[in-house]
Each structure stands twice: as structure tokens, then as C-alpha cells.
């Protein structure tokens, strides 16, 4: 159907005289009369419509042809008009700009300045964001320039060789000169390193190595940051582990006593909020309050504490004696908190050296005082060895255990089909002889023994081949243990001594990690996962066989099938003996850490420790309690420091009143955990007990710096000659240029990394003034005995040469320590993530228990009509006394107990009850009773507690009463 077709059969035709004729399309007939119901057919066009369409199309066509014929003329006309209008507007704009030329220039300059500044800021921000890449590019460019100069030098050598006789001579001379200079430089450096008295020319040539450059500043700042981060992360992980243990304990108590878990939930929330930023805020206490208040009294106490802990850090015998003056349970806690905190868990080479000195001093002291037979070291569980193993297993040796044993243990756990059972009589009614009489049993037993040997050999090979991976401190302690036992027990055989060393290295340090790798982070396990029974059995069998091999102890029993294992134990023991000899073959700590009596003078930043207020107070109390045994007399440095400190300060005095909330019942406990940073300083020389030597240390440091400044500017064969000859004007100018360059470098150095203020002030002196000050200082150092009187100049040059050698080694050691600290921090963060998974795992369990218990309590708190009711227990004191809950009330006889009424009602907080006391109808006191506190007292076996500071109650019976009345299902 055509669009718009109404299918009408009539058509109307209008004639010229305006009359209408109606035509029927189907019948082909017409009429002049209008038919009934006429509708015009919509598909037919009339004559007029056709004419109208034709006329409109013809007119449009005619108009288009006319426009096309005149198009060039119209375009030209339009172009002329537009050009005229544009030139008119341009002329007006030029007139306006010419009249406003000063303003235009000003706007253009401001806009150019704005664009340039914006580009500069964007470029600067881009460089700040990519400073590492910038440094790398600069280093690459510097390397390229140096290489280009080197290649140009090589090309120069090659150009002057084999061209003409003259060029041959020149080339030979150049090579000879270069070889001579290189040989002389190597010889001079060899003199610096190996000679005890290097000449002044050698010291002058390498004195620039003592300068502290930009790279040193960056690395020192990063090293300081990483050390602080490692210490804070260790302390955060320890606190998190302690809180997780407390959560585990509370969950057990709540499940056993069927009580609400709301308090544990709040404890869990507290743990999850304890992040590193919160710990950093706790360390950064308000310096205007507490121990760091800006007052003379507080400052003196702060300095006394800093000097006290510096003395304890550098003199290990004080702490070594203090450990044995305390009970073993207290000494372990003291060691794990205060001592490890004092040495920052050995995170620095210096602190690792001092901590190792403490371990070895305490070990020698314990062997000399407490050990009567060598075997007591194995059977007596010495305190020092237990602490030593715990430290190097968890803090400093965990990565070592993982790298030594990880691969071997993983391979053992993957061997799921190996049979290693060596007991032929699994059914108890069958004897060993009867079982061995069967060939099948013997065959399976031989296969099991071969498998056990194979697995044991795999672990043993991993241990022996990774001797170098053992912590140095553990190896050196093994050496000290061997030497101390040999020195005290001359009659003991060497084999017996090495068995004791093997007990330390293998049984105490490695064996627990083999038996339970999931407990020592040897392998990664998710939260809630554990080893299977057959895997633990395999690891236990391997560890047992290695234990017998280390001690050369045959397996119990006389069965024939054990002969092969006993022979394997004998052969393995020989390999263990060589392994233990290699373990004890280590250099001394002074050589390992490159530390001598002058190392403290090379420390750029004074050591800093982070210790809690509670640990600081407890340490002070212990030292005061045992000062008679620790101090040798009134002149003892520790005795003098304790006199300066006086009595133990209170928490309020050390924390500050502004940090305490008197309405909080946990104020004292929480404030005791607040940490404070102590920048350790020395009141006494750690090498010489004379007070004059303490002052001479600073004088010596200043003198060395002055001598270096002088010899780098003024030539001379000896130091005496340089100090006596006056400086020329050119030398003064050169010296001023060096000092200006150093001042610019110091201006860009962070505040924590800046040199001593006295050294900075010495830089402002002229060359002649520095010479006079050097001579004065040398006379003072001679008088105090710091320098030798007969060859003072040679002695001070020896010390400077030693500083140059140590500075080079220190830079290498610092670079290695940065890598180690980054790896340690990464491992600590992984451990924190694992603890977070444990928190989530506990939280899911707690939420489930909380939901179930809340449903039960909700049903109990509603009566039969569904309305809530408040359950309140009301007892007289006499009734509670009959039940055994109430034991006594101070100053009140039993005859008056009937007049005392106790009301016990649940409080709004879950797990808390409100106890009200009334005497003869008069309200007396209210006491909030926390159910969790009762469970804690019960766990600690405390049978009696006080209510209202007067009424003594039986803890167990009170718990029973609450369980019966409030929590009975």
C-alpha cells in the first residue's frame, strides 16, 4: 500500500468554470452530483497540483542557472567587501595597539614571565620526582666524560708510538712516566695501609678521603633512617606478638568460662590500630614536657641518663654481672627488652660489636663463676647461651637459618611417598627379632634406612656447605666458648669440648628450626595452615639422627638393623667435627668490625636509642639495687653516675603531666610504655678512666682536623717544618677557598648530619691561627698522655693515617649495611603482614563466637512476653559469707554482716558488673567489676581480691556465682 493511500474510489475534478465532476475509478463512470459519503482519493494528483509543482521546479532550476552564471562575479564582489571590512578592522586595531604600546609590552612581558615560571616549576617538580634518575644520568655522564678522557689518553699514547724515532722516544717516555706515577701511587697507598708511621707526603696525598661529600651525606641520612625504621619495626612486631598472645589467652579464658567476647574484640581493634606511624608518634614525645623539658633540672637528669646508658653500652661487664644478679626469669625479660633496646638489636656495626662484647663477657663470667664441669654447659642451660641463641635465631640469624635450611627442608616436605620408619615391630605384640625374621620386613627396613640417610645427608650437606652463612656473632661466641672451656678445664679432651660447641651450634640453634620450620619462619605458611603428621615425623627423624651424630651418641637398642645407622652416625660425626672447627675459625671482632680504641672519634652522629619510660625506670632501680656488687668503689664511673641521678624518678616526672589523664585507670601502665629517644654521650673516656682524657678526645679530634687543613694547603717535608714556617698570601687564599667550599657543603647538610660545632668554628680561623692552635693542642695532649712526648708529630700523623684507612673501610661497610638493612626491613614488613593475617584469622573466630553468645544472652534477657528485663542479684553479706564468696570485711564484725547488702547487676558494657553496697539501707559505694579481670586473676592463681578496698572475696567462688546466675544456658 502506498503511503497515504486511503483506498477511496472517488475522484473530484474541478473544471475551468469552477464546477465539479465526480468520477468513480472502479466503475469508470461519473456524475455531477456529489456522492453520499464522498472522500477524495489521496493517490491522484489534480491538474492544478501538477501545474504548481512544475512551475516551482522550473523556477528553482532557472534561479540556480542564473546564480551559477553569476558566481565568479559574486565571489569577487564578496571578496572585495570582506577585504574592505577586514582592512578597516585591522587599521582600527593597529591604531588602538599603537596608542596602547606601553601597556601591550607590559602585558607581553608578564605573560612571558608567567609561562616561563610555570615551565620552570613544572621542570623543577619533574626533577624532584625523578631525582634518582637525574643522579643516575649525572653519574652516567660523569662516567662517560671520565672514560672519554681515559680513551683520549690511551689514544695519545698509541699516537706517539711506532711513527718516527722521535715519536717512539716520546711515547716511551710517556708510558714510563705513567707507569712510574701509578707505581708511586700504589707504593704510597701501601705505605698508608701497612706502614705504622707513613710519611707526611703520603698523608697529605690521601687526606682528601676524610672529606665528607654529598654522597656520604645521602648515605648517612638513609642509613640513619633505615636503622630507626628497623628498630621501630622490631619493637612494633614484638608488641604485636605480645598482644596476639594476650588475645589467645583471653579467647581461651572466655571459651572456658562461656562469657562475652566484647573485651577481646576491643583488644583486637586496639591491635589493628597500632601501626608504624602511631609508634613513631609515641617515640617523638613532646620535647617541651617530661624528661626533655627545657629546664636545668630536667636537662641534667636527661644528660645523666644518656651518660649512664652510654657507659652500660660501652662497658659490658656491668650488664654481664647484672644478668647473674637477677633471677633467671627476670634476667630473660630484662635481656629481651632493655639490653636489646640499648644496643638497637645490633642493627649497627658498632652496636653489633658492643652487643657481641656483652655476650662474650657474660659467657666468660658465667663459665668462670658457675660452671664446675664442662658438661654443665649442656645440662645446665646457661642463661647467656639461651639468650644468645634466642637473639641470633630470631633477630639477627633468622635469614641465615632460612638460607641454610630452607631448600633442604622444602625438599624433605615434598618427599611425601618416602618411608623412613626404622621400627620393625609396629604391632606391639610382635617382637623385634620375630619381625626381622621376615624378608619383607628386612627389605622395607633397608629401604627406610636408605631413605633416612638420604634425607639426613641432604640436610647435613646444606649445613656444612653454608658455614659462611652462619651469623658471625654466633660463630665467635662458639669460639669464645671453646677457648674459655679449654682455659678453665685443662684436663678436658678436645673432642669433649667440641661436643659442647656442637650442642650450641646444632642442637640449640639449628635443631628446633629443623623440627618445627613453621615456628621459625623457615618456610612460608598461611594463617591457619600447619604441617602434616607424616611431615613432622620425617623432620623429627632427621633431626634426631643429626643430634646423635653431633654428640657421637649411638641409637638406643641392640637390634642388628641399627648398626648401619650407628656407623652412619660415626661417619657423620667426623664431618661435624670439621664443620665445628670451621665455625670457630673466625677473626676477632675488632678485625671483623674494624674497630679500635679510636673508632669512637670517627662516629659522625652520636648513637641514639629508643627506650620506654618503664624500661628506663626499671633499669635505674636494678642498678641502684645491685650497685654494691656492680661498682668496685666510690671512684667507679657507674657509682658516680648513679649519684648524679639520685633516686628513681616517677613516671609523671619523666613523661610530663600533660601526657597523663588522671581519670584513666590505665594511665600508669600506658604512660610507662611511652618511648623516649636518648642521644648517648660519654662522661668518661671509654678507654681511659682519667677525666683529662675525656677532654683530650675532643681536643684530639679538633687537632686532627686542623692539621689536615694545614698540610693540604702548605707544603713541607715534616709537620714541624710546616708549623714553624709562615704561610704565604697565596697559601692563605687557597686555604680560604677550601674553607669556603666546605662551608657551602655544610650549608646543604641536614642538621643531624652536621659536624661538631667546634670544628665548624675552627674553619673560620686563618692558616696562621690554625698553626698556633695546633701547637697549643699538641702541648695539652702531651700533658694528658694522649700523645707520646718524644715523637708527638709522628704519633698524630699515625692517628690521621689510621683515620683515613678506617674512613675507606667505613664507606664500604656502610654501603653493605644499607643493602642489609633494606633486606632486613623487607623481611620485618613481611612478618608484620603475617601477624596481620593472624589478627584477621582471630577476628573471624571472635566474631563468630560473639554472634553466637550474643544470641544466647539476648534470649536470656527477655521474659516470656518478649520484653527485656534487668537481672539484679541481691545478697546480704551474711549470705555471701555462708556461700564462701565473702571472706571478711575490715573493721566490721560478723554480727553486722546481716546489715550489709550487696546488689550485683550487669552494666552497660559487656562483661562488666556494677556492685553496690548498702549498710542499713544507706547507699555506700559502687564498684565496677570486670569479668575479664576475674578470669585473669584466676589464671594467675590469685585466690583472694578486694572490693571497695575493704571486702575480701574468693575469686573462684565469685566466678562460679556469676556463671551460675548470669551465664548459665
Coordinates of C-alpha atoms in Angstrom, one line a residue, residues 702-941:
X702 CA 89.9 19.2 66.6
X703 CA 93.7 18.9 66.3
X704 CA 93.5 16.3 63.6
X705 CA 91.1 18.4 61.5
X706 CA 93.3 21.5 61.9
X707 CA 96.4 19.5 60.8
X708 CA 94.6 18.2 57.7
X709 CA 93.6 21.7 56.7
X710 CA 97.2 23.0 57.1
X711 CA 99.0 20.2 55.3
X712 CA 96.6 20.3 52.4
X713 CA 97.4 23.9 51.8
X714 CA 101.0 24.4 52.8
X715 CA 103.8 22.2 51.5
X716 CA 106.6 20.8 53.7
X717 CA 108.6 17.6 54.4
X718 CA 107.7 17.4 58.1
X719 CA 104.9 18.6 60.3
X720 CA 107.4 20.6 62.5
X721 CA 108.6 22.4 59.4
X722 CA 105.1 23.3 58.3
X723 CA 104.1 24.6 61.7
X724 CA 107.3 26.8 62.0
X725 CA 107.2 28.4 58.5
X726 CA 104.8 31.3 58.0
X727 CA 102.1 30.9 55.4
X728 CA 102.3 33.0 52.2
X729 CA 99.5 35.1 50.8
X730 CA 98.7 32.5 48.0
X731 CA 98.5 29.8 50.6
X732 CA 96.1 31.8 52.7
X733 CA 94.0 32.4 49.6
X734 CA 94.0 28.7 48.7
X735 CA 93.1 27.8 52.3
X736 CA 90.2 30.3 52.3
X737 CA 88.9 28.8 49.0
X738 CA 88.9 25.3 50.6
X739 CA 87.1 26.5 53.7
X740 CA 84.5 28.4 51.6
X741 CA 83.9 25.2 49.6
X742 CA 83.5 23.2 52.9
X743 CA 81.1 25.9 54.3
X744 CA 78.9 25.7 51.2
X745 CA 78.8 21.9 51.6
X746 CA 77.9 22.2 55.3
X747 CA 75.1 24.6 54.5
X748 CA 73.4 21.9 52.4
X749 CA 74.0 19.2 55.0
X750 CA 71.0 18.2 57.2
X751 CA 71.1 19.3 60.8
X752 CA 71.5 15.8 62.1
X753 CA 74.5 15.2 59.8
X754 CA 76.5 18.4 60.5
X755 CA 79.9 18.3 62.1
X756 CA 80.8 19.3 65.6
X757 CA 80.2 23.0 66.3
X758 CA 83.8 23.4 67.5
X759 CA 85.1 22.0 64.1
X760 CA 82.8 24.5 62.3
X761 CA 84.2 27.4 64.3
X762 CA 87.8 26.3 63.6
X763 CA 87.1 26.6 59.9
X764 CA 86.8 30.3 60.3
X765 CA 90.4 30.6 61.5
X766 CA 93.2 31.7 59.2
X767 CA 96.0 29.4 58.3
X768 CA 98.5 31.1 60.7
X769 CA 95.9 31.0 63.6
X770 CA 95.3 27.3 63.0
X771 CA 99.0 26.6 63.3
X772 CA 99.2 28.4 66.6
X773 CA 96.1 26.4 67.9
X774 CA 97.7 23.1 66.7
X775 CA 100.8 23.8 68.7
X776 CA 98.7 24.6 71.8
X777 CA 96.6 21.5 71.4
X778 CA 99.7 19.3 70.9
X779 CA 101.2 20.5 74.2
X780 CA 97.9 19.8 76.0
X781 CA 97.7 16.3 74.5
X782 CA 101.3 15.6 75.6
X783 CA 100.5 16.7 79.1
X784 CA 97.5 14.3 79.4
X785 CA 99.4 11.4 77.9
X786 CA 97.2 11.1 74.8
X787 CA 100.2 11.6 72.5
X788 CA 103.8 10.4 73.0
X789 CA 106.1 13.2 74.2
X790 CA 109.2 12.2 72.3
X791 CA 107.5 12.0 68.9
X792 CA 104.3 13.8 69.1
X793 CA 104.1 14.9 65.5
X794 CA 104.7 11.4 64.2
X795 CA 102.1 10.0 66.6
X796 CA 99.4 12.3 65.5
X797 CA 100.2 11.6 61.8
X798 CA 99.9 7.9 62.6
X799 CA 96.4 8.6 64.0
X800 CA 95.4 10.6 61.0
X801 CA 96.6 7.8 58.6
X802 CA 94.6 5.3 60.6
X803 CA 91.5 7.5 60.3
X804 CA 92.0 7.6 56.5
X805 CA 92.2 3.8 56.4
X806 CA 89.1 3.5 58.6
X807 CA 87.2 6.0 56.6
X808 CA 87.6 4.0 53.4
X809 CA 86.6 0.8 55.1
X810 CA 83.7 2.6 56.8
X811 CA 82.3 3.7 53.4
X812 CA 82.5 0.1 52.1
X813 CA 80.9 -1.2 55.3
X814 CA 78.2 1.5 55.2
X815 CA 77.2 0.5 51.6
X816 CA 77.0 -3.1 52.6
X817 CA 75.0 -2.2 55.7
X818 CA 72.5 -0.2 53.6
X819 CA 71.8 -3.3 51.5
X820 CA 71.5 -5.5 54.6
X821 CA 69.1 -3.0 56.3
X822 CA 66.9 -2.8 53.3
X823 CA 66.6 -6.6 53.2
X824 CA 66.0 -6.7 56.9
X825 CA 63.3 -4.1 56.8
X826 CA 61.6 -6.0 53.9
X827 CA 61.6 -9.2 56.0
X828 CA 60.2 -7.4 59.0
X829 CA 57.4 -5.9 56.9
X830 CA 56.6 -9.4 55.7
X831 CA 56.4 -10.6 59.2
X832 CA 54.1 -7.7 60.1
X833 CA 51.9 -8.8 57.3
X834 CA 51.8 -12.3 58.6
X835 CA 50.8 -11.1 62.0
X836 CA 48.1 -9.0 60.4
X837 CA 46.8 -12.2 58.8
X838 CA 46.7 -13.8 62.2
X839 CA 44.8 -10.9 63.6
X840 CA 42.2 -11.3 60.8
X841 CA 42.1 -15.0 61.5
X842 CA 41.4 -14.4 65.2
X843 CA 38.9 -11.7 64.4
X844 CA 36.8 -14.1 62.3
X845 CA 36.8 -16.6 65.1
X846 CA 35.9 -13.9 67.7
X847 CA 33.1 -12.5 65.6
X848 CA 31.6 -16.0 65.2
X849 CA 31.7 -16.6 69.0
X850 CA 30.4 -13.1 69.7
X851 CA 27.5 -13.6 67.4
X852 CA 26.6 -17.0 69.0
X853 CA 26.9 -15.7 72.5
X854 CA 25.0 -12.5 71.9
X855 CA 22.1 -14.6 70.6
X856 CA 22.1 -16.6 73.8
X857 CA 22.3 -13.6 76.0
X858 CA 19.6 -11.8 74.1
X859 CA 17.2 -14.7 74.6
X860 CA 18.0 -14.9 78.3
X861 CA 17.5 -11.1 78.9
X862 CA 13.9 -11.4 77.6
X863 CA 11.0 -12.8 79.5
X864 CA 8.2 -15.0 78.2
X865 CA 6.4 -11.9 76.7
X866 CA 9.5 -10.8 74.8
X867 CA 10.2 -7.8 76.9
X868 CA 13.7 -7.1 78.2
X869 CA 14.3 -7.4 82.0
X870 CA 17.2 -6.3 84.1
X871 CA 18.6 -9.2 86.3
X872 CA 19.9 -7.9 89.6
X873 CA 21.3 -10.2 92.4
X874 CA 20.8 -9.0 95.9
X875 CA 22.6 -10.7 98.8
X876 CA 23.4 -9.9 102.3
X877 CA 27.0 -10.0 103.4
X878 CA 26.0 -12.9 105.8
X879 CA 24.5 -14.9 102.9
X880 CA 27.7 -14.4 100.8
X881 CA 29.8 -15.3 103.8
X882 CA 27.8 -18.6 104.1
X883 CA 28.4 -19.3 100.4
X884 CA 32.1 -18.7 100.9
X885 CA 32.2 -15.8 98.4
X886 CA 32.8 -13.1 101.0
X887 CA 35.6 -13.8 103.4
X888 CA 35.7 -10.7 105.6
X889 CA 35.1 -7.0 105.8
X890 CA 37.7 -4.9 107.5
X891 CA 36.6 -3.2 110.8
X892 CA 33.2 -4.9 110.6
X893 CA 32.3 -7.9 112.9
X894 CA 30.4 -10.9 111.6
X895 CA 27.3 -10.0 113.6
X896 CA 26.9 -6.9 111.5
X897 CA 27.1 -8.7 108.1
X898 CA 23.3 -9.0 108.0
X899 CA 23.0 -5.2 107.8
X900 CA 25.2 -5.1 104.7
X901 CA 23.5 -5.7 101.4
X902 CA 25.3 -6.2 98.0
X903 CA 23.5 -5.6 94.7
X904 CA 25.1 -7.1 91.6
X905 CA 23.8 -6.0 88.2
X906 CA 25.1 -6.2 84.7
X907 CA 26.5 -2.9 83.5
X908 CA 26.0 -1.4 80.0
X909 CA 29.5 -2.6 79.0
X910 CA 29.5 -6.3 78.2
X911 CA 31.4 -8.4 80.7
X912 CA 31.2 -5.7 83.4
X913 CA 29.1 -5.8 86.5
X914 CA 28.2 -3.0 88.9
X915 CA 28.4 -4.0 92.6
X916 CA 26.6 -1.6 95.0
X917 CA 27.0 -1.8 98.8
X918 CA 24.3 -0.7 101.3
X919 CA 24.6 -0.5 105.1
X920 CA 21.4 -0.4 107.0
X921 CA 19.6 0.9 103.9
X922 CA 22.1 3.7 103.1
X923 CA 23.9 3.5 99.8
X924 CA 27.7 3.4 100.5
X925 CA 29.8 2.8 97.4
X926 CA 29.8 1.4 93.9
X927 CA 32.4 -0.9 92.4
X928 CA 32.7 -1.8 88.7
X929 CA 33.7 -5.5 88.5
X930 CA 35.1 -6.7 85.2
X931 CA 34.7 -10.3 84.5
X932 CA 37.8 -10.4 82.4
X933 CA 39.8 -9.2 85.4
X934 CA 38.5 -12.1 87.4
X935 CA 39.5 -14.6 84.8
X936 CA 43.0 -13.0 84.7
X937 CA 43.3 -13.3 88.4
X938 CA 42.1 -16.9 88.2
X939 CA 44.7 -17.6 85.5
X940 CA 47.4 -16.1 87.7
X941 CA 46.2 -18.3 90.6

